Amino acid sequence: MSETEPFSPVFQTFRDPDGAVIMHDDRVLRLLGDKGRDSLSRLLENRTINFAMSEGRLPKTRLLADQEAAPLIGEADGTWSAIAEHERLPFVSYPHEWPAEMLYAAAEATLDLARQLHKEGLGLKDATPYNIVFRGTAPVFVDMLSIERREPNNPIWLAESQFQRAFLLPLLCWKLFGIPTTRAFMTSRDGMTPDEVHQLARGLSRLSPSVLQLASLPVWLSGWAERSMGSGRPIGRQLRNPEMASYVLARSNARMYRHLKRLSPGSRISHWRYYEESHSYGNEEVLAKDKFVKEVLDNLGKVRVLDIGCNTGRYSLAAAEAGNMVVAIDSDPVTAGLAWRRARDAGADVSVITADLAAPTPSLGWTNREWLALLPRLQGRFEFTMALAVVHHLIVSGGIPLPSILKQFAKFTTRYLLIEYIDPTDDNFRRLSRGRDNLYSGLTLENFETEARSLFTIEKQMEVIPGKRTLYLLRNREV
């Protein structure tokens, strides 16, 4: 940045008056006002906070020295007195891109942190999943200024209703109605309201324990609450005994845990869950494909990998086992959730996203700048991209032309693309096309290779099923 160039962060938060996060020169910085500086300084001296940072549950954080912070403060908009730097996590995804399993893990992490802070006389003033960023499969609470000194005599966690709307109610809708949790956050940053869930429930389902306590009762009692507020009668009050207030707060936390445990995402049925077993290869062909992929991965070195159409994570895990950082994408929330579970259980460095590349996640939030679109977060970030058994889905189900697909994939990878060609005569292709075979008569192996060579060099290939399926290792010509 030149001396005359104005300070222009790629991203800046604005909802907390005590601080704003910016991305600057690939660093994650937090601009701090006087109150935010004093609050963060105290937190960085707290043993529990430092232990959480050492375990990776909070991001490693430091206050910049005055001489380092001053030039940045001078160029930033607003009145700031200090700057903190947080470690940058490898990849940022958002709640509107998480399968239910990830939202559940984020809820657990939020409650765990709230309980630990409570013992230190601290608390969380916010309980939104947007405070969580995943490091692989591990949730990290990143909003340090959400941690504040707790009023000792106050028995109420003011963020409890936010926790219910942002975590419990979306998980409830997934468990009972099969509504993906991603939908709640595509239309509202706060998740779902009790009234919305109450409307979805019908008949006796409104009396089931979770619906009754989280949706029906709040709706039925909302009129009384509004009258109480209007009359000036306090709904909550300070207690004289700090120990009693602490006890009530701990009970509240335990109650949220009980609700959460009942909403643990279970196994759901999905057409794509058993795709690998029922719609692809025989055993020998699977072994041949696995061998080819493994040989490619072994020759790469340690790279960043993007797995498009990861299904339940078979090849994402193979890439992680080879020592790579992996971002895995699948449009089906059931299979994406299974991929995340498998990665978590294996301790693999795999970040999972539920997204459809034919209709990728847009920018959201105020002026569409709070939460960045998916494609800019992916483009140019990976040395190796895998697109196995996915191109025909984009062509048939998404209606995307092959040249456009290859151009987009070339933007993702800075070096290699491992891609699978599936011929229109393949049984699975024909299931997808549903008798519209004439629409894809121009898609041939020769045509595929011609289009691929316009952007890539073919380094290696293997015919897995003669005339049906072929694997290609392509090298980006722009490298």
Coordinates of N, CA and C in Angstrom, one line a residue, residues 95 103 127-130 162-171 173 181-194 196-197:
P95 N -22.8 -20.0 9.2 CA -23.9 -20.9 9.6 C -24.8 -21.2 8.4
L103 N -23.7 -26.9 13.2 CA -24.5 -26.0 14.1 C -24.5 -26.5 15.5
A127 N -24.9 -14.7 21.7 CA -24.9 -16.2 21.6 C -25.4 -16.5 20.1
T128 N -24.6 -16.0 19.2 CA -24.9 -16.2 17.8 C -23.9 -17.2 17.2
P129 N -24.3 -18.1 16.3 CA -23.3 -18.9 15.6 C -22.3 -18.2 14.7
Y130 N -22.6 -16.9 14.4 CA -21.6 -16.2 13.6 C -20.4 -15.8 14.5
Q162 N -31.5 -15.5 22.4 CA -30.8 -15.5 21.2 C -30.2 -16.9 20.9
F163 N -29.7 -17.5 21.9 CA -29.2 -18.9 21.8 C -30.3 -19.8 21.3
Q164 N -31.5 -19.7 21.8 CA -32.6 -20.5 21.4 C -33.0 -20.3 19.9
R165 N -33.0 -19.0 19.5 CA -33.4 -18.7 18.2 C -32.3 -19.2 17.2
A166 N -31.1 -19.0 17.5 CA -30.0 -19.2 16.6 C -29.5 -20.6 16.5
F167 N -29.7 -21.4 17.6 CA -29.2 -22.7 17.7 C -30.3 -23.7 17.8
L168 N -31.1 -23.6 18.9 CA -32.0 -24.7 19.2 C -33.2 -24.8 18.3
L169 N -33.8 -23.7 17.9 CA -35.0 -23.8 17.0 C -34.6 -24.3 15.6
P170 N -33.5 -23.8 15.0 CA -33.1 -24.4 13.7 C -32.8 -25.9 13.8
L171 N -32.2 -26.3 14.9 CA -31.9 -27.8 15.1 C -33.2 -28.5 15.3
C173 N -36.1 -27.8 14.0 CA -36.8 -27.9 12.6 C -36.1 -29.0 11.8
T181 N -30.8 -26.6 8.4 CA -30.5 -25.4 9.2 C -30.0 -24.3 8.4
T182 N -29.5 -24.6 7.3 CA -28.9 -23.5 6.4 C -30.0 -22.5 6.0
R183 N -31.3 -23.0 5.8 CA -32.3 -22.1 5.4 C -32.7 -21.0 6.4
A184 N -32.6 -21.3 7.6 CA -32.9 -20.3 8.7 C -32.0 -19.1 8.5
F185 N -30.7 -19.3 8.2 CA -29.8 -18.2 8.2 C -29.7 -17.5 6.8
M186 N -30.3 -18.1 5.8 CA -30.3 -17.4 4.5 C -31.3 -16.3 4.5
T187 N -32.3 -16.3 5.4 CA -33.3 -15.2 5.5 C -33.2 -14.4 6.8
S188 N -32.5 -14.9 7.8 CA -32.4 -14.1 9.0 C -31.1 -14.5 9.8
R189 N -30.4 -13.4 10.2 CA -29.1 -13.7 10.9 C -29.3 -14.3 12.3
D190 N -30.6 -14.2 12.8 CA -30.9 -14.7 14.1 C -31.5 -16.0 14.1
G191 N -31.6 -16.7 13.0 CA -32.2 -18.0 13.0 C -33.7 -18.0 12.8
M192 N -34.4 -18.6 13.8 CA -35.8 -18.8 13.7 C -36.5 -18.3 15.0
T193 N -37.7 -17.9 14.9 CA -38.5 -17.4 16.0 C -39.4 -18.5 16.5
P194 N -39.8 -18.4 17.8 CA -40.8 -19.4 18.3 C -42.1 -19.5 17.5
E196 N -42.5 -18.9 14.3 CA -42.3 -19.6 13.0 C -42.3 -21.1 13.3
V197 N -41.7 -21.6 14.3 CA -41.7 -23.0 14.6 C -43.1 -23.5 15.0

